[in-house]
Amino acid sequence: MEYQEFKQKCIDIFALNNFSAPIDEQLKKLFTLTEHMLEVNKSLNLTAITDLDGVILKHYADSITVSKYIPENAKIIDIGCGAGFPSLPLAIFRPDLSITALDGTAKRIEYVKGTAKLLGLNKLTAIAGRAEEYANKSDFRESFDVATARAVAALPILAELCLPFVKKGGSFVAMKAAQGENEASASTNAIKLCGGAPAVISQLELTANNEDFEKRVIIVSQKLIATPAKYPRHYSQISKKPL
Ligand code: SAM
């Protein structure tokens, strides 16, 4: 992959989606991230998306769609970050943020840690652990301005996993594909029980060519009151009997 080709594709795809033009430093970091991710992906299952347009659109542009829901200098947690989405692109485009990337798979977290170091993203901390366990640790519970997650679980489950991390006045921001709208109506109870305000839903479309469009739904719930201590439950209960 040539840097010039990558750079032009990125600029074009960002422009098609009405994002601000990335600056040189951001483009160089995205290029390094792409080369590194695709290389590590040969031996570690990081992503099924390996074509250049797909990586730029579905990993980078998609990750950045959450940025406008995150206040300046916020402390955020990305639950189930996997190979670092949205954490890594957010850290590249929002150096003001302090980002904790959490995932239950230790190997992916080792990769995210190494990648953050390679890219000089020193405000990104990657932690291997389960959300339902970390949510009960005193330095994590009700401690973040924003808890976000992309492609981790259905919204009623995600609300119970994420809202306990959010401080009062902060927000839970879920990144979803087209099914997000239906999930939002099914999660009213879970969000309320975990201390969140009724969800506000935003829809958008992403495209790499102005012909094919992918629908995305972003669901935001503001934290109104502290999450009762009994949540989150054990994962077996959360998944068998979502709130
Ligand atoms: N957010 C990334 C993305 O959009 O590319 C990864 C999505 S991947 C489909 C889901 C990830 O969530 C997996 O890496 C999995 O280990 C993690 N995960 C699922 N449930 C979790 C939990 N309760 N605590 C921590 N990580 C979890």
PDB file of C-alpha atoms and ligand atoms in Angstrom:
ATOM      1  CA  MET A   1       0.000   0.000   0.000  1.00  0.00           C
ATOM      2  CA  GLU A   2       1.372   3.392  -1.009  1.00  0.00           C
ATOM      3  CA  TYR A   3       1.031   6.313   1.400  1.00  0.00           C
ATOM      4  CA  GLN A   4      -0.124   8.705  -1.349  1.00  0.00           C
ATOM      5  CA  GLU A   5      -2.928   6.358  -2.422  1.00  0.00           C
ATOM      6  CA  PHE A   6      -4.013   5.862   1.184  1.00  0.00           C
ATOM      7  CA  LYS A   7      -3.888   9.603   1.899  1.00  0.00           C
ATOM      8  CA  GLN A   8      -6.043  10.480  -1.131  1.00  0.00           C
ATOM      9  CA  LYS A   9      -8.612   7.782  -0.321  1.00  0.00           C
ATOM     10  CA  CYS A  10      -8.874   9.019   3.237  1.00  0.00           C
ATOM     11  CA  ILE A  11      -9.278  12.629   2.159  1.00  0.00           C
ATOM     12  CA  ASP A  12     -11.943  11.633  -0.394  1.00  0.00           C
ATOM     13  CA  ILE A  13     -13.934   9.396   1.949  1.00  0.00           C
ATOM     14  CA  PHE A  14     -13.839  11.940   4.775  1.00  0.00           C
ATOM     15  CA  ALA A  15     -15.026  14.662   2.371  1.00  0.00           C
ATOM     16  CA  LEU A  16     -17.861  12.472   1.009  1.00  0.00           C
ATOM     17  CA  ASN A  17     -19.098  12.052   4.562  1.00  0.00           C
ATOM     18  CA  ASN A  18     -18.795  15.755   5.381  1.00  0.00           C
ATOM     19  CA  PHE A  19     -16.017  15.296   7.933  1.00  0.00           C
ATOM     20  CA  SER A  20     -13.312  17.932   8.368  1.00  0.00           C
ATOM     21  CA  ALA A  21     -10.261  17.237   6.249  1.00  0.00           C
ATOM     22  CA  PRO A  22      -7.686  15.219   8.210  1.00  0.00           C
ATOM     23  CA  ILE A  23      -4.353  16.955   8.732  1.00  0.00           C
ATOM     24  CA  ASP A  24      -1.022  15.386   7.697  1.00  0.00           C
ATOM     25  CA  GLU A  25      -0.145  14.127  11.172  1.00  0.00           C
ATOM     26  CA  GLN A  26      -3.527  12.364  11.463  1.00  0.00           C
ATOM     27  CA  LEU A  27      -3.192  10.833   7.997  1.00  0.00           C
ATOM     28  CA  LYS A  28       0.283   9.521   8.796  1.00  0.00           C
ATOM     29  CA  LYS A  29      -0.986   7.954  12.016  1.00  0.00           C
ATOM     30  CA  LEU A  30      -3.941   6.359  10.204  1.00  0.00           C
ATOM     31  CA  PHE A  31      -1.545   4.983   7.598  1.00  0.00           C
ATOM     32  CA  THR A  32       0.731   3.475  10.259  1.00  0.00           C
ATOM     33  CA  LEU A  33      -2.327   2.081  12.042  1.00  0.00           C
ATOM     34  CA  THR A  34      -3.562   0.476   8.814  1.00  0.00           C
ATOM     35  CA  GLU A  35      -0.230  -1.154   7.960  1.00  0.00           C
ATOM     36  CA  HIS A  36       0.227  -2.375  11.526  1.00  0.00           C
ATOM     37  CA  MET A  37      -3.358  -3.670  11.916  1.00  0.00           C
ATOM     38  CA  LEU A  38      -3.306  -5.548   8.615  1.00  0.00           C
ATOM     39  CA  GLU A  39       0.077  -7.087   9.435  1.00  0.00           C
ATOM     40  CA  VAL A  40      -0.932  -8.213  12.950  1.00  0.00           C
ATOM     41  CA  ASN A  41      -4.267  -9.405  11.528  1.00  0.00           C
ATOM     42  CA  LYS A  42      -2.385 -12.174   9.692  1.00  0.00           C
ATOM     43  CA  SER A  43      -1.696 -13.902  12.990  1.00  0.00           C
ATOM     44  CA  LEU A  44      -4.305 -12.450  15.376  1.00  0.00           C
ATOM     45  CA  ASN A  45      -8.000 -12.186  14.578  1.00  0.00           C
ATOM     46  CA  LEU A  46      -8.493  -8.401  14.724  1.00  0.00           C
ATOM     47  CA  THR A  47     -10.825  -7.548  11.849  1.00  0.00           C
ATOM     48  CA  ALA A  48     -12.672  -9.087   8.916  1.00  0.00           C
ATOM     49  CA  ILE A  49     -12.480  -5.752   7.081  1.00  0.00           C
ATOM     50  CA  THR A  50      -9.204  -5.624   5.177  1.00  0.00           C
ATOM     51  CA  ASP A  51      -9.896  -3.657   1.958  1.00  0.00           C
ATOM     52  CA  LEU A  52      -8.699  -0.072   2.047  1.00  0.00           C
ATOM     53  CA  ASP A  53     -12.078   1.598   1.456  1.00  0.00           C
ATOM     54  CA  GLY A  54     -13.648  -0.648   4.091  1.00  0.00           C
ATOM     55  CA  VAL A  55     -10.971   0.087   6.685  1.00  0.00           C
ATOM     56  CA  ILE A  56     -11.189   3.845   6.121  1.00  0.00           C
ATOM     57  CA  LEU A  57     -14.991   3.957   6.078  1.00  0.00           C
ATOM     58  CA  LYS A  58     -16.060   1.236   8.496  1.00  0.00           C
ATOM     59  CA  HIS A  59     -13.280   1.582  11.037  1.00  0.00           C
ATOM     60  CA  TYR A  60     -11.933   5.137  10.849  1.00  0.00           C
ATOM     61  CA  ALA A  61     -14.825   7.308   9.640  1.00  0.00           C
ATOM     62  CA  ASP A  62     -17.322   5.258  11.611  1.00  0.00           C
ATOM     63  CA  SER A  63     -15.279   5.588  14.819  1.00  0.00           C
ATOM     64  CA  ILE A  64     -15.119   9.346  14.431  1.00  0.00           C
ATOM     65  CA  THR A  65     -18.911   9.712  14.144  1.00  0.00           C
ATOM     66  CA  VAL A  66     -19.088   9.455  17.921  1.00  0.00           C
ATOM     67  CA  SER A  67     -16.775  12.450  18.417  1.00  0.00           C
ATOM     68  CA  LYS A  68     -19.501  15.116  18.347  1.00  0.00           C
ATOM     69  CA  TYR A  69     -21.227  13.498  21.348  1.00  0.00           C
ATOM     70  CA  ILE A  70     -18.089  13.783  23.480  1.00  0.00           C
ATOM     71  CA  PRO A  71     -17.316  17.075  25.255  1.00  0.00           C
ATOM     72  CA  GLU A  72     -13.886  18.641  25.171  1.00  0.00           C
ATOM     73  CA  ASN A  73     -11.286  17.149  27.550  1.00  0.00           C
ATOM     74  CA  ALA A  74     -13.689  14.374  28.534  1.00  0.00           C
ATOM     75  CA  LYS A  75     -12.614  11.197  30.274  1.00  0.00           C
ATOM     76  CA  ILE A  76     -14.141   8.355  28.325  1.00  0.00           C
ATOM     77  CA  ILE A  77     -14.300   4.564  28.398  1.00  0.00           C
ATOM     78  CA  ASP A  78     -14.707   2.398  25.300  1.00  0.00           C
ATOM     79  CA  ILE A  79     -16.323  -0.864  26.394  1.00  0.00           C
ATOM     80  CA  GLY A  80     -15.441  -3.908  24.266  1.00  0.00           C
ATOM     81  CA  CYS A  81     -12.903  -1.970  22.179  1.00  0.00           C
ATOM     82  CA  GLY A  82     -11.733  -5.120  20.343  1.00  0.00           C
ATOM     83  CA  ALA A  83      -8.988  -4.032  17.963  1.00  0.00           C
ATOM     84  CA  GLY A  84      -9.349  -0.443  19.200  1.00  0.00           C
ATOM     85  CA  PHE A  85     -12.554   0.906  17.677  1.00  0.00           C
ATOM     86  CA  PRO A  86     -13.574   3.592  18.278  1.00  0.00           C
ATOM     87  CA  SER A  87     -10.655   4.210  20.727  1.00  0.00           C
ATOM     88  CA  LEU A  88      -7.680   4.425  18.350  1.00  0.00           C
ATOM     89  CA  PRO A  89      -9.195   6.763  15.682  1.00  0.00           C
ATOM     90  CA  LEU A  90     -10.725   8.877  18.457  1.00  0.00           C
ATOM     91  CA  ALA A  91      -7.335   9.232  20.145  1.00  0.00           C
ATOM     92  CA  ILE A  92      -5.826  10.317  16.806  1.00  0.00           C
ATOM     93  CA  PHE A  93      -8.549  12.898  16.073  1.00  0.00           C
ATOM     94  CA  ARG A  94      -9.308  14.005  19.648  1.00  0.00           C
ATOM     95  CA  PRO A  95      -6.007  14.358  21.526  1.00  0.00           C
ATOM     96  CA  ASP A  96      -7.907  16.313  24.208  1.00  0.00           C
ATOM     97  CA  LEU A  97      -9.640  13.110  25.399  1.00  0.00           C
ATOM     98  CA  SER A  98      -8.434  10.703  28.086  1.00  0.00           C
ATOM     99  CA  ILE A  99      -9.471   7.312  26.784  1.00  0.00           C
ATOM    100  CA  THR A 100      -9.713   3.984  28.583  1.00  0.00           C
ATOM    101  CA  ALA A 101     -10.135   1.070  26.175  1.00  0.00           C
ATOM    102  CA  LEU A 102     -11.502  -2.031  27.894  1.00  0.00           C
ATOM    103  CA  ASP A 103     -11.913  -5.502  26.440  1.00  0.00           C
ATOM    104  CA  GLY A 104     -12.286  -9.001  27.816  1.00  0.00           C
ATOM    105  CA  THR A 105      -9.773 -10.434  25.316  1.00  0.00           C
ATOM    106  CA  ALA A 106      -6.224  -9.984  26.630  1.00  0.00           C
ATOM    107  CA  LYS A 107      -4.551 -10.498  23.233  1.00  0.00           C
ATOM    108  CA  ARG A 108      -6.529  -7.698  21.612  1.00  0.00           C
ATOM    109  CA  ILE A 109      -5.708  -5.405  24.528  1.00  0.00           C
ATOM    110  CA  GLU A 110      -1.994  -6.189  24.160  1.00  0.00           C
ATOM    111  CA  TYR A 111      -2.367  -5.212  20.500  1.00  0.00           C
ATOM    112  CA  VAL A 112      -4.213  -1.959  21.366  1.00  0.00           C
ATOM    113  CA  LYS A 113      -1.566  -1.071  23.988  1.00  0.00           C
ATOM    114  CA  GLY A 114       1.277  -1.701  21.532  1.00  0.00           C
ATOM    115  CA  THR A 115      -0.498   0.232  18.779  1.00  0.00           C
ATOM    116  CA  ALA A 116      -1.165   3.235  21.026  1.00  0.00           C
ATOM    117  CA  LYS A 117       2.545   3.267  21.901  1.00  0.00           C
ATOM    118  CA  LEU A 118       3.559   2.960  18.242  1.00  0.00           C
ATOM    119  CA  LEU A 119       1.320   5.937  17.361  1.00  0.00           C
ATOM    120  CA  GLY A 120       2.347   8.028  20.375  1.00  0.00           C
ATOM    121  CA  LEU A 121      -1.204   8.099  21.749  1.00  0.00           C
ATOM    122  CA  ASN A 122      -0.206   8.556  25.360  1.00  0.00           C
ATOM    123  CA  LYS A 123      -3.686   9.479  26.659  1.00  0.00           C
ATOM    124  CA  LEU A 124      -5.076   6.075  25.671  1.00  0.00           C
ATOM    125  CA  THR A 125      -4.928   3.359  28.341  1.00  0.00           C
ATOM    126  CA  ALA A 126      -5.873  -0.195  27.394  1.00  0.00           C
ATOM    127  CA  ILE A 127      -7.118  -2.624  30.033  1.00  0.00           C
ATOM    128  CA  ALA A 128      -7.942  -6.319  29.766  1.00  0.00           C
ATOM    129  CA  GLY A 129     -11.069  -7.100  31.769  1.00  0.00           C
ATOM    130  CA  ARG A 130     -14.798  -7.662  31.755  1.00  0.00           C
ATOM    131  CA  ALA A 131     -17.028  -4.585  31.877  1.00  0.00           C
ATOM    132  CA  GLU A 132     -19.324  -6.103  34.506  1.00  0.00           C
ATOM    133  CA  GLU A 133     -16.323  -6.609  36.811  1.00  0.00           C
ATOM    134  CA  TYR A 134     -14.607  -3.266  36.221  1.00  0.00           C
ATOM    135  CA  ALA A 135     -17.907  -1.425  36.739  1.00  0.00           C
ATOM    136  CA  ASN A 136     -17.735  -2.432  40.414  1.00  0.00           C
ATOM    137  CA  LYS A 137     -14.251  -1.058  40.998  1.00  0.00           C
ATOM    138  CA  SER A 138     -14.363   2.229  42.869  1.00  0.00           C
ATOM    139  CA  ASP A 139     -11.984   4.067  40.526  1.00  0.00           C
ATOM    140  CA  PHE A 140     -14.116   3.093  37.516  1.00  0.00           C
ATOM    141  CA  ARG A 141     -17.703   3.249  38.774  1.00  0.00           C
ATOM    142  CA  GLU A 142     -19.499   6.561  38.043  1.00  0.00           C
ATOM    143  CA  SER A 143     -16.098   7.936  36.992  1.00  0.00           C
ATOM    144  CA  PHE A 144     -16.343   8.734  33.267  1.00  0.00           C
ATOM    145  CA  ASP A 145     -17.896  11.591  31.329  1.00  0.00           C
ATOM    146  CA  VAL A 146     -18.803   9.212  28.519  1.00  0.00           C
ATOM    147  CA  ALA A 147     -19.052   5.433  28.145  1.00  0.00           C
ATOM    148  CA  THR A 148     -19.228   4.333  24.542  1.00  0.00           C
ATOM    149  CA  ALA A 149     -19.325   0.984  22.744  1.00  0.00           C
ATOM    150  CA  ARG A 150     -19.458  -0.176  19.149  1.00  0.00           C
ATOM    151  CA  ALA A 151     -20.732  -3.581  18.035  1.00  0.00           C
ATOM    152  CA  VAL A 152     -20.543  -5.206  21.464  1.00  0.00           C
ATOM    153  CA  ALA A 153     -24.044  -6.342  22.488  1.00  0.00           C
ATOM    154  CA  ALA A 154     -27.729  -5.552  22.095  1.00  0.00           C
ATOM    155  CA  LEU A 155     -28.652  -2.220  23.647  1.00  0.00           C
ATOM    156  CA  PRO A 156     -30.482  -3.486  26.781  1.00  0.00           C
ATOM    157  CA  ILE A 157     -27.328  -5.486  27.661  1.00  0.00           C
ATOM    158  CA  LEU A 158     -25.032  -2.630  26.726  1.00  0.00           C
ATOM    159  CA  ALA A 159     -26.938  -0.156  28.906  1.00  0.00           C
ATOM    160  CA  GLU A 160     -26.370  -2.335  31.975  1.00  0.00           C
ATOM    161  CA  LEU A 161     -22.682  -2.756  31.086  1.00  0.00           C
ATOM    162  CA  CYS A 162     -21.978   0.902  30.285  1.00  0.00           C
ATOM    163  CA  LEU A 163     -24.172   3.180  32.428  1.00  0.00           C
ATOM    164  CA  PRO A 164     -22.529   2.185  35.763  1.00  0.00           C
ATOM    165  CA  PHE A 165     -19.255   3.744  34.485  1.00  0.00           C
ATOM    166  CA  VAL A 166     -20.856   7.114  33.719  1.00  0.00           C
ATOM    167  CA  LYS A 167     -20.876   9.936  36.250  1.00  0.00           C
ATOM    168  CA  LYS A 168     -24.031  11.987  36.843  1.00  0.00           C
ATOM    169  CA  GLY A 169     -24.430  14.490  34.010  1.00  0.00           C
ATOM    170  CA  GLY A 170     -22.287  12.374  31.690  1.00  0.00           C
ATOM    171  CA  SER A 171     -23.602  10.116  28.956  1.00  0.00           C
ATOM    172  CA  PHE A 172     -23.786   6.636  27.521  1.00  0.00           C
ATOM    173  CA  VAL A 173     -23.255   6.758  23.755  1.00  0.00           C
ATOM    174  CA  ALA A 174     -23.944   3.545  21.831  1.00  0.00           C
ATOM    175  CA  MET A 175     -22.796   3.146  18.232  1.00  0.00           C
ATOM    176  CA  LYS A 176     -25.130   0.912  16.265  1.00  0.00           C
ATOM    177  CA  ALA A 177     -25.961  -0.191  12.745  1.00  0.00           C
ATOM    178  CA  ALA A 178     -29.490  -0.013  11.325  1.00  0.00           C
ATOM    179  CA  GLN A 179     -31.010  -2.272  13.985  1.00  0.00           C
ATOM    180  CA  GLY A 180     -30.158   0.343  16.617  1.00  0.00           C
ATOM    181  CA  GLU A 181     -33.511   2.043  16.357  1.00  0.00           C
ATOM    182  CA  ASN A 182     -35.443  -1.101  17.318  1.00  0.00           C
ATOM    183  CA  GLU A 183     -32.957  -1.848  20.052  1.00  0.00           C
ATOM    184  CA  ALA A 184     -33.453   1.637  21.444  1.00  0.00           C
ATOM    185  CA  SER A 185     -37.160   1.040  22.023  1.00  0.00           C
ATOM    186  CA  ALA A 186     -36.381  -2.334  23.642  1.00  0.00           C
ATOM    187  CA  SER A 187     -33.907  -0.736  26.039  1.00  0.00           C
ATOM    188  CA  THR A 188     -36.144   1.895  27.681  1.00  0.00           C
ATOM    189  CA  ASN A 189     -36.397  -0.129  30.883  1.00  0.00           C
ATOM    190  CA  ALA A 190     -32.690  -1.033  31.099  1.00  0.00           C
ATOM    191  CA  ILE A 191     -31.631   2.581  30.597  1.00  0.00           C
ATOM    192  CA  LYS A 192     -34.066   3.858  33.225  1.00  0.00           C
ATOM    193  CA  LEU A 193     -33.135   1.192  35.796  1.00  0.00           C
ATOM    194  CA  CYS A 194     -29.446   2.023  35.354  1.00  0.00           C
ATOM    195  CA  GLY A 195     -29.990   5.749  35.919  1.00  0.00           C
ATOM    196  CA  GLY A 196     -30.150   7.050  32.347  1.00  0.00           C
ATOM    197  CA  ALA A 197     -32.532   9.553  30.768  1.00  0.00           C
ATOM    198  CA  PRO A 198     -34.687   8.425  27.816  1.00  0.00           C
ATOM    199  CA  ALA A 199     -32.480   7.775  24.812  1.00  0.00           C
ATOM    200  CA  VAL A 200     -32.023  10.345  22.079  1.00  0.00           C
ATOM    201  CA  ILE A 201     -31.517   8.704  18.697  1.00  0.00           C
ATOM    202  CA  SER A 202     -29.547  10.149  15.768  1.00  0.00           C
ATOM    203  CA  GLN A 203     -29.279   8.543  12.383  1.00  0.00           C
ATOM    204  CA  LEU A 204     -26.600   8.950   9.769  1.00  0.00           C
ATOM    205  CA  GLU A 205     -25.323   7.300   6.620  1.00  0.00           C
ATOM    206  CA  LEU A 206     -21.762   6.515   5.633  1.00  0.00           C
ATOM    207  CA  THR A 207     -20.509   6.090   2.096  1.00  0.00           C
ATOM    208  CA  ALA A 208     -17.208   5.434   0.350  1.00  0.00           C
ATOM    209  CA  ASN A 209     -18.515   6.121  -3.187  1.00  0.00           C
ATOM    210  CA  ASN A 210     -21.774   8.118  -2.990  1.00  0.00           C
ATOM    211  CA  GLU A 211     -23.659   5.057  -4.340  1.00  0.00           C
ATOM    212  CA  ASP A 212     -23.779   2.577  -1.480  1.00  0.00           C
ATOM    213  CA  PHE A 213     -24.863   3.929   1.872  1.00  0.00           C
ATOM    214  CA  GLU A 214     -24.617   2.261   5.269  1.00  0.00           C
ATOM    215  CA  LYS A 215     -27.011   3.319   7.967  1.00  0.00           C
ATOM    216  CA  ARG A 216     -25.723   4.081  11.439  1.00  0.00           C
ATOM    217  CA  VAL A 217     -27.633   4.921  14.595  1.00  0.00           C
ATOM    218  CA  ILE A 218     -26.149   6.684  17.588  1.00  0.00           C
ATOM    219  CA  ILE A 219     -28.060   6.387  20.837  1.00  0.00           C
ATOM    220  CA  VAL A 220     -27.325   8.792  23.657  1.00  0.00           C
ATOM    221  CA  SER A 221     -28.626   8.605  27.209  1.00  0.00           C
ATOM    222  CA  GLN A 222     -27.656  11.191  29.763  1.00  0.00           C
ATOM    223  CA  LYS A 223     -26.935   9.899  33.264  1.00  0.00           C
ATOM    224  CA  LEU A 224     -29.496  11.320  35.665  1.00  0.00           C
ATOM    225  CA  ILE A 225     -28.971   9.372  38.879  1.00  0.00           C
ATOM    226  CA  ALA A 226     -26.412   6.884  40.209  1.00  0.00           C
ATOM    227  CA  THR A 227     -26.819   3.308  38.985  1.00  0.00           C
ATOM    228  CA  PRO A 228     -28.163   1.090  41.812  1.00  0.00           C
ATOM    229  CA  ALA A 229     -25.388  -1.079  43.317  1.00  0.00           C
ATOM    230  CA  LYS A 230     -27.028  -4.303  42.112  1.00  0.00           C
ATOM    231  CA  TYR A 231     -26.165  -3.417  38.474  1.00  0.00           C
ATOM    232  CA  PRO A 232     -24.385  -4.680  36.503  1.00  0.00           C
ATOM    233  CA  ARG A 233     -25.305  -8.262  37.370  1.00  0.00           C
ATOM    234  CA  HIS A 234     -23.229 -11.312  36.466  1.00  0.00           C
ATOM    235  CA  TYR A 235     -22.904 -11.617  32.702  1.00  0.00           C
ATOM    236  CA  SER A 236     -24.920 -14.851  32.596  1.00  0.00           C
ATOM    237  CA  GLN A 237     -27.885 -12.992  34.125  1.00  0.00           C
ATOM    238  CA  ILE A 238     -27.397  -9.888  31.985  1.00  0.00           C
ATOM    239  CA  SER A 239     -27.454 -11.906  28.790  1.00  0.00           C
ATOM    240  CA  LYS A 240     -30.159 -14.411  29.795  1.00  0.00           C
ATOM    241  CA  LYS A 241     -32.495 -11.858  31.308  1.00  0.00           C
ATOM    242  CA  PRO A 242     -31.761  -8.388  29.923  1.00  0.00           C
ATOM    243  CA  LEU A 243     -33.439  -5.663  31.970  1.00  0.00           C
TER     244      LEU A 243
HETATM  245  N1  SAM B   1     -15.700  -2.295  19.416  1.00  0.00           N
HETATM  246  C1  SAM B   1     -14.917  -3.072  18.495  1.00  0.00           C
HETATM  247  C2  SAM B   1     -15.315  -2.758  17.071  1.00  0.00           C
HETATM  248  O1  SAM B   1     -16.341  -2.132  16.868  1.00  0.00           O
HETATM  249  O2  SAM B   1     -14.573  -3.141  16.145  1.00  0.00           O
HETATM  250  C3  SAM B   1     -14.992  -4.575  18.776  1.00  0.00           C
HETATM  251  C4  SAM B   1     -16.304  -5.209  18.515  1.00  0.00           C
HETATM  252  S1  SAM B   1     -16.233  -6.954  18.800  1.00  0.00           S
HETATM  253  C5  SAM B   1     -17.536  -7.507  17.801  1.00  0.00           C
HETATM  254  C6  SAM B   1     -16.890  -7.071  20.456  1.00  0.00           C
HETATM  255  C7  SAM B   1     -15.813  -6.989  21.520  1.00  0.00           C
HETATM  256  O3  SAM B   1     -16.454  -6.804  22.777  1.00  0.00           O
HETATM  257  C8  SAM B   1     -14.960  -8.253  21.636  1.00  0.00           C
HETATM  258  O4  SAM B   1     -13.598  -7.897  21.494  1.00  0.00           O
HETATM  259  C9  SAM B   1     -15.274  -8.787  23.029  1.00  0.00           C
HETATM  260  O5  SAM B   1     -14.136  -9.361  23.661  1.00  0.00           O
HETATM  261  C10 SAM B   1     -15.751  -7.540  23.763  1.00  0.00           C
HETATM  262  N2  SAM B   1     -16.684  -7.777  24.868  1.00  0.00           N
HETATM  263  C11 SAM B   1     -17.927  -8.328  24.795  1.00  0.00           C
HETATM  264  N3  SAM B   1     -18.519  -8.342  26.005  1.00  0.00           N
HETATM  265  C12 SAM B   1     -17.624  -7.780  26.867  1.00  0.00           C
HETATM  266  C13 SAM B   1     -17.642  -7.513  28.275  1.00  0.00           C
HETATM  267  N4  SAM B   1     -18.702  -7.831  29.021  1.00  0.00           N
HETATM  268  N5  SAM B   1     -16.571  -6.917  28.827  1.00  0.00           N
HETATM  269  C14 SAM B   1     -15.488  -6.602  28.068  1.00  0.00           C
HETATM  270  N6  SAM B   1     -15.411  -6.832  26.736  1.00  0.00           N
HETATM  271  C15 SAM B   1     -16.459  -7.419  26.146  1.00  0.00           C
END
